[in-house]
Amino acid sequence: MSQRMQQGQPMIIMGDDAQRVKDKDAQEYNISAARGVAEAVRSTLGPKGMDKMLVDSMGDVTITNDGVTILQEMDIDNPTAEMIVEVAETQEDEAGDGTTSAVAIAGELLKNAEDLLEQDIHPTAVIKGFKLASEHARDQVDELATGVDADDTETLKSVAETSMTGKGAELEKEVLADLVIRAIQGVTVAANDGSHVVDLANLKIETRTGRSAGQSDLLSGAVVDKIPVHKDMPTGFDDAEILLVNDPIEVEEADVDTAVNVESPDQLQQFLDQEEEQLREKVDGIIESGANVVFCQKGIDDLAQHYLAKEGILAVRRTKKSDIEFLKNVLNATTVTDIDSVSSDHVAPGTVRHDTEDELFYVEGEDAHGATLLLYGTTEHVVDELERGINDAIDVVATTVSDGRILPGGGAIEVEIARRLRDYADSVSGREQLAVEAFADALELIPRVLAENAGLDSIDLLVDLRGAHESEGTNAGLDVYTGTVEDSFEAGVVETAHAKEQAIASAAEAANLVLKIDDIISAGDLSTSSDDDGGAPGGGMGGMGGMGGAM
Ligand code: ADP
Ligand code: MG
């Protein structure tokens, strides 16, 4: 595309395939693309939310309830829809939970914005109002948040359980929440100023199939899913001297293509002797370092294995990179990158135990650094979804410990903020006032969808919730199991203030980004999708990776 000016008038020359959509059409197009994405994840929200089965182009199946996972697997190639996916990704990075809520709110903001645009309210007024409302809402989050101590195990458990509800982790949520709390407390250090720092680098999740989730366990140190490289090796040491090696313990091949000309049996012998000599030297270096355990990220030659076994050294080959990285933390060690220069400086003390039944090594450092959450699930799909749920729980508990602010869930906080936003709207002049009110309505999508997904009457319940907030107070939320209003805090439905602030901020920003666009100039065809039902003018959700119908 080239641009040039003619008599002060910009003239835009576009390619043959190029398409242009302007003003209202552009807004409609974008809004419906974004809403399509938001609607795709809505039905997963909350404890009664459903799961999605995602099949990628290779036929691999993912079954999940996790907002960001669904959107990432959907392979969306509509640029506006991608902005909404970014909301989920930002939420995941910043808060670790609340991705479905953030995306659903963004979609609802745009839906409400569309109504305002139809009433001929200018997009800039809507954008301004949304911005004011978003700022005010976040101030209210902070005002409404309750402080929680890092050692308040009971409350932290509620936070963990709330983030697990509706996920695969829910069935065993008490056992798992307990593990998560202990895991986080194990990697938390109190700073001098009284704050708490959670070092998640010291915590690793290891997944295994074949047992039920309830048998998951928290182990101190690292777990390495491997067996000794040679059957005659010892399988562990209470007084292990451990080496982490990122270099093959093999003969150095000068060049793979180098031909060795052997003209006599003597020469062959000499050549083999040389190789043997080289391996012997490498093993001698290990012996001299004082090590009795070697975790090698690369291969170990058969002969070297034999030498090591004879010396009573335990060696493991092809240890995963992530395991070596974690072992470095656990042992406070450095890796040996050149085995020929190994020394006693590289050796770290600890204990190594092998579970022959599970074929796992348990490795602990001398001052018990780091922990591993060993997660079990009956099958691969089960354990994968479990891991996503546990990751959310770990993130929210870590945030709660370091940030120290929590809120009532179950839609309570959204109804309260909406109420306060409506009060605030009275102080906002002009058309922005309508946008602030629209923002309040959008937040109430959360309790509405929680009710809908539980098969309850969302309109009646929203009326009840609003009433309860007028008369009873700020913690009135939805009991999705009975369809009544409850004190969500007392019911143990607790969320982090940080995740809520982030969800509101990123939803508002994404909505405003979409609303600012009044002109779409596309180098290609905008209507590439055949099975579009998003209702976007000119096609909408182009190419939802063959999943369109399943949503
Ligand atoms: P997200 O990706 O936004 O975290 P979830 O599917 O995890 O989506 O649902 C989170 C919502 O579910 C929050 O509004 C939370 O308060 C609500 N929630 C979680 N557990 C309960 C519960 N036991 N009762 C009512 N609401 C709950
Ligand atoms: Mg969640």
PDB file of N, CA, C and O in Angstrom, residues 25-35 78-81 83 110 513-515 517-520 536-537:
ATOM      1  N   ASP A  25     -19.649   0.692  10.415  1.00  0.00           N
ATOM      2  CA  ASP A  25     -19.453  -0.685   9.961  1.00  0.00           C
ATOM      3  C   ASP A  25     -18.209  -1.287  10.601  1.00  0.00           C
ATOM      4  O   ASP A  25     -18.200  -2.440  11.007  1.00  0.00           O
ATOM      5  N   ALA A  26     -17.158  -0.467  10.673  1.00  0.00           N
ATOM      6  CA  ALA A  26     -15.912  -0.944  11.277  1.00  0.00           C
ATOM      7  C   ALA A  26     -16.147  -1.297  12.733  1.00  0.00           C
ATOM      8  O   ALA A  26     -15.713  -2.345  13.225  1.00  0.00           O
ATOM      9  N   GLN A  27     -16.862  -0.402  13.444  1.00  0.00           N
ATOM     10  CA  GLN A  27     -17.130  -0.666  14.848  1.00  0.00           C
ATOM     11  C   GLN A  27     -17.968  -1.925  15.035  1.00  0.00           C
ATOM     12  O   GLN A  27     -17.669  -2.769  15.865  1.00  0.00           O
ATOM     13  N   GLU A  28     -19.004  -2.043  14.224  1.00  0.00           N
ATOM     14  CA  GLU A  28     -19.857  -3.234  14.322  1.00  0.00           C
ATOM     15  C   GLU A  28     -19.063  -4.507  14.065  1.00  0.00           C
ATOM     16  O   GLU A  28     -19.193  -5.501  14.778  1.00  0.00           O
ATOM     17  N   TYR A  29     -18.252  -4.428  13.028  1.00  0.00           N
ATOM     18  CA  TYR A  29     -17.443  -5.590  12.659  1.00  0.00           C
ATOM     19  C   TYR A  29     -16.550  -6.009  13.825  1.00  0.00           C
ATOM     20  O   TYR A  29     -16.511  -7.166  14.231  1.00  0.00           O
ATOM     21  N   ASN A  30     -15.858  -5.028  14.386  1.00  0.00           N
ATOM     22  CA  ASN A  30     -14.915  -5.321  15.468  1.00  0.00           C
ATOM     23  C   ASN A  30     -15.617  -5.808  16.729  1.00  0.00           C
ATOM     24  O   ASN A  30     -15.168  -6.730  17.384  1.00  0.00           O
ATOM     25  N   ILE A  31     -16.705  -5.135  17.038  1.00  0.00           N
ATOM     26  CA  ILE A  31     -17.408  -5.496  18.268  1.00  0.00           C
ATOM     27  C   ILE A  31     -17.928  -6.918  18.178  1.00  0.00           C
ATOM     28  O   ILE A  31     -17.794  -7.704  19.117  1.00  0.00           O
ATOM     29  N   SER A  32     -18.466  -7.294  17.045  1.00  0.00           N
ATOM     30  CA  SER A  32     -19.023  -8.645  17.011  1.00  0.00           C
ATOM     31  C   SER A  32     -17.922  -9.700  16.980  1.00  0.00           C
ATOM     32  O   SER A  32     -18.093 -10.791  17.533  1.00  0.00           O
ATOM     33  N   ALA A  33     -16.781  -9.361  16.381  1.00  0.00           N
ATOM     34  CA  ALA A  33     -15.666 -10.319  16.420  1.00  0.00           C
ATOM     35  C   ALA A  33     -15.207 -10.524  17.867  1.00  0.00           C
ATOM     36  O   ALA A  33     -15.004 -11.658  18.326  1.00  0.00           O
ATOM     37  N   ALA A  34     -15.075  -9.423  18.598  1.00  0.00           N
ATOM     38  CA  ALA A  34     -14.619  -9.506  19.984  1.00  0.00           C
ATOM     39  C   ALA A  34     -15.650 -10.219  20.855  1.00  0.00           C
ATOM     40  O   ALA A  34     -15.309 -11.042  21.703  1.00  0.00           O
ATOM     41  N   ARG A  35     -16.906  -9.912  20.620  1.00  0.00           N
ATOM     42  CA  ARG A  35     -17.951 -10.562  21.419  1.00  0.00           C
ATOM     43  C   ARG A  35     -18.010 -12.054  21.150  1.00  0.00           C
ATOM     44  O   ARG A  35     -18.288 -12.845  22.058  1.00  0.00           O
ATOM     45  N   ASN A  78      -8.583 -13.719  13.580  1.00  0.00           N
ATOM     46  CA  ASN A  78      -9.180 -12.413  13.371  1.00  0.00           C
ATOM     47  C   ASN A  78      -8.464 -11.410  14.283  1.00  0.00           C
ATOM     48  O   ASN A  78      -8.337 -11.647  15.474  1.00  0.00           O
ATOM     49  N   PRO A  79      -7.965 -10.301  13.698  1.00  0.00           N
ATOM     50  CA  PRO A  79      -7.134  -9.392  14.493  1.00  0.00           C
ATOM     51  C   PRO A  79      -7.852  -8.805  15.709  1.00  0.00           C
ATOM     52  O   PRO A  79      -7.230  -8.615  16.758  1.00  0.00           O
ATOM     53  N   THR A  80      -9.125  -8.494  15.582  1.00  0.00           N
ATOM     54  CA  THR A  80      -9.840  -7.931  16.730  1.00  0.00           C
ATOM     55  C   THR A  80     -10.022  -8.988  17.802  1.00  0.00           C
ATOM     56  O   THR A  80      -9.831  -8.735  18.994  1.00  0.00           O
ATOM     57  N   ALA A  81     -10.390 -10.176  17.368  1.00  0.00           N
ATOM     58  CA  ALA A  81     -10.571 -11.268  18.309  1.00  0.00           C
ATOM     59  C   ALA A  81      -9.259 -11.544  19.035  1.00  0.00           C
ATOM     60  O   ALA A  81      -9.242 -11.844  20.227  1.00  0.00           O
ATOM     61  N   MET A  83      -7.119  -9.397  19.952  1.00  0.00           N
ATOM     62  CA  MET A  83      -6.926  -8.427  21.039  1.00  0.00           C
ATOM     63  C   MET A  83      -7.590  -8.938  22.312  1.00  0.00           C
ATOM     64  O   MET A  83      -7.101  -8.704  23.413  1.00  0.00           O
ATOM     65  N   LEU A 110     -18.245  -4.266  25.378  1.00  0.00           N
ATOM     66  CA  LEU A 110     -18.421  -3.930  23.965  1.00  0.00           C
ATOM     67  C   LEU A 110     -19.880  -4.051  23.545  1.00  0.00           C
ATOM     68  O   LEU A 110     -20.369  -3.265  22.737  1.00  0.00           O
ATOM     69  N   LEU A 513      -9.720  -0.042  23.211  1.00  0.00           N
ATOM     70  CA  LEU A 513      -8.875  -0.204  22.026  1.00  0.00           C
ATOM     71  C   LEU A 513      -9.739  -0.520  20.813  1.00  0.00           C
ATOM     72  O   LEU A 513      -9.563   0.041  19.725  1.00  0.00           O
ATOM     73  N   VAL A 514     -10.702  -1.402  21.013  1.00  0.00           N
ATOM     74  CA  VAL A 514     -11.586  -1.793  19.910  1.00  0.00           C
ATOM     75  C   VAL A 514     -12.470  -0.608  19.502  1.00  0.00           C
ATOM     76  O   VAL A 514     -12.675  -0.340  18.315  1.00  0.00           O
ATOM     77  N   LEU A 515     -12.950   0.149  20.501  1.00  0.00           N
ATOM     78  CA  LEU A 515     -13.868   1.258  20.204  1.00  0.00           C
ATOM     79  C   LEU A 515     -13.191   2.412  19.474  1.00  0.00           C
ATOM     80  O   LEU A 515     -13.846   3.184  18.781  1.00  0.00           O
ATOM     81  N   ILE A 517     -11.229   2.259  17.069  1.00  0.00           N
ATOM     82  CA  ILE A 517     -10.995   1.986  15.648  1.00  0.00           C
ATOM     83  C   ILE A 517     -12.218   2.388  14.825  1.00  0.00           C
ATOM     84  O   ILE A 517     -13.324   1.944  15.104  1.00  0.00           O
ATOM     85  N   ASP A 518     -11.992   3.239  13.815  1.00  0.00           N
ATOM     86  CA  ASP A 518     -13.134   3.595  12.965  1.00  0.00           C
ATOM     87  C   ASP A 518     -12.850   3.270  11.509  1.00  0.00           C
ATOM     88  O   ASP A 518     -13.561   3.667  10.614  1.00  0.00           O
ATOM     89  N   ASP A 519     -11.759   2.568  11.296  1.00  0.00           N
ATOM     90  CA  ASP A 519     -11.374   2.325   9.912  1.00  0.00           C
ATOM     91  C   ASP A 519     -10.534   1.052   9.872  1.00  0.00           C
ATOM     92  O   ASP A 519      -9.526   0.967  10.565  1.00  0.00           O
ATOM     93  N   ILE A 520     -10.987   0.091   9.122  1.00  0.00           N
ATOM     94  CA  ILE A 520     -10.207  -1.138   8.997  1.00  0.00           C
ATOM     95  C   ILE A 520      -9.747  -1.248   7.555  1.00  0.00           C
ATOM     96  O   ILE A 520     -10.562  -1.261   6.630  1.00  0.00           O
ATOM     97  N   ALA A 536     -20.890 -10.968  12.224  1.00  0.00           N
ATOM     98  CA  ALA A 536     -20.099  -9.800  11.886  1.00  0.00           C
ATOM     99  C   ALA A 536     -20.331  -9.444  10.431  1.00  0.00           C
ATOM    100  O   ALA A 536     -20.362 -10.317   9.582  1.00  0.00           O
ATOM    101  N   PRO A 537     -20.475  -8.147  10.149  1.00  0.00           N
ATOM    102  CA  PRO A 537     -20.618  -7.784   8.750  1.00  0.00           C
ATOM    103  C   PRO A 537     -19.364  -8.203   8.003  1.00  0.00           C
ATOM    104  O   PRO A 537     -18.264  -8.005   8.488  1.00  0.00           O
TER     105      PRO A 537
END
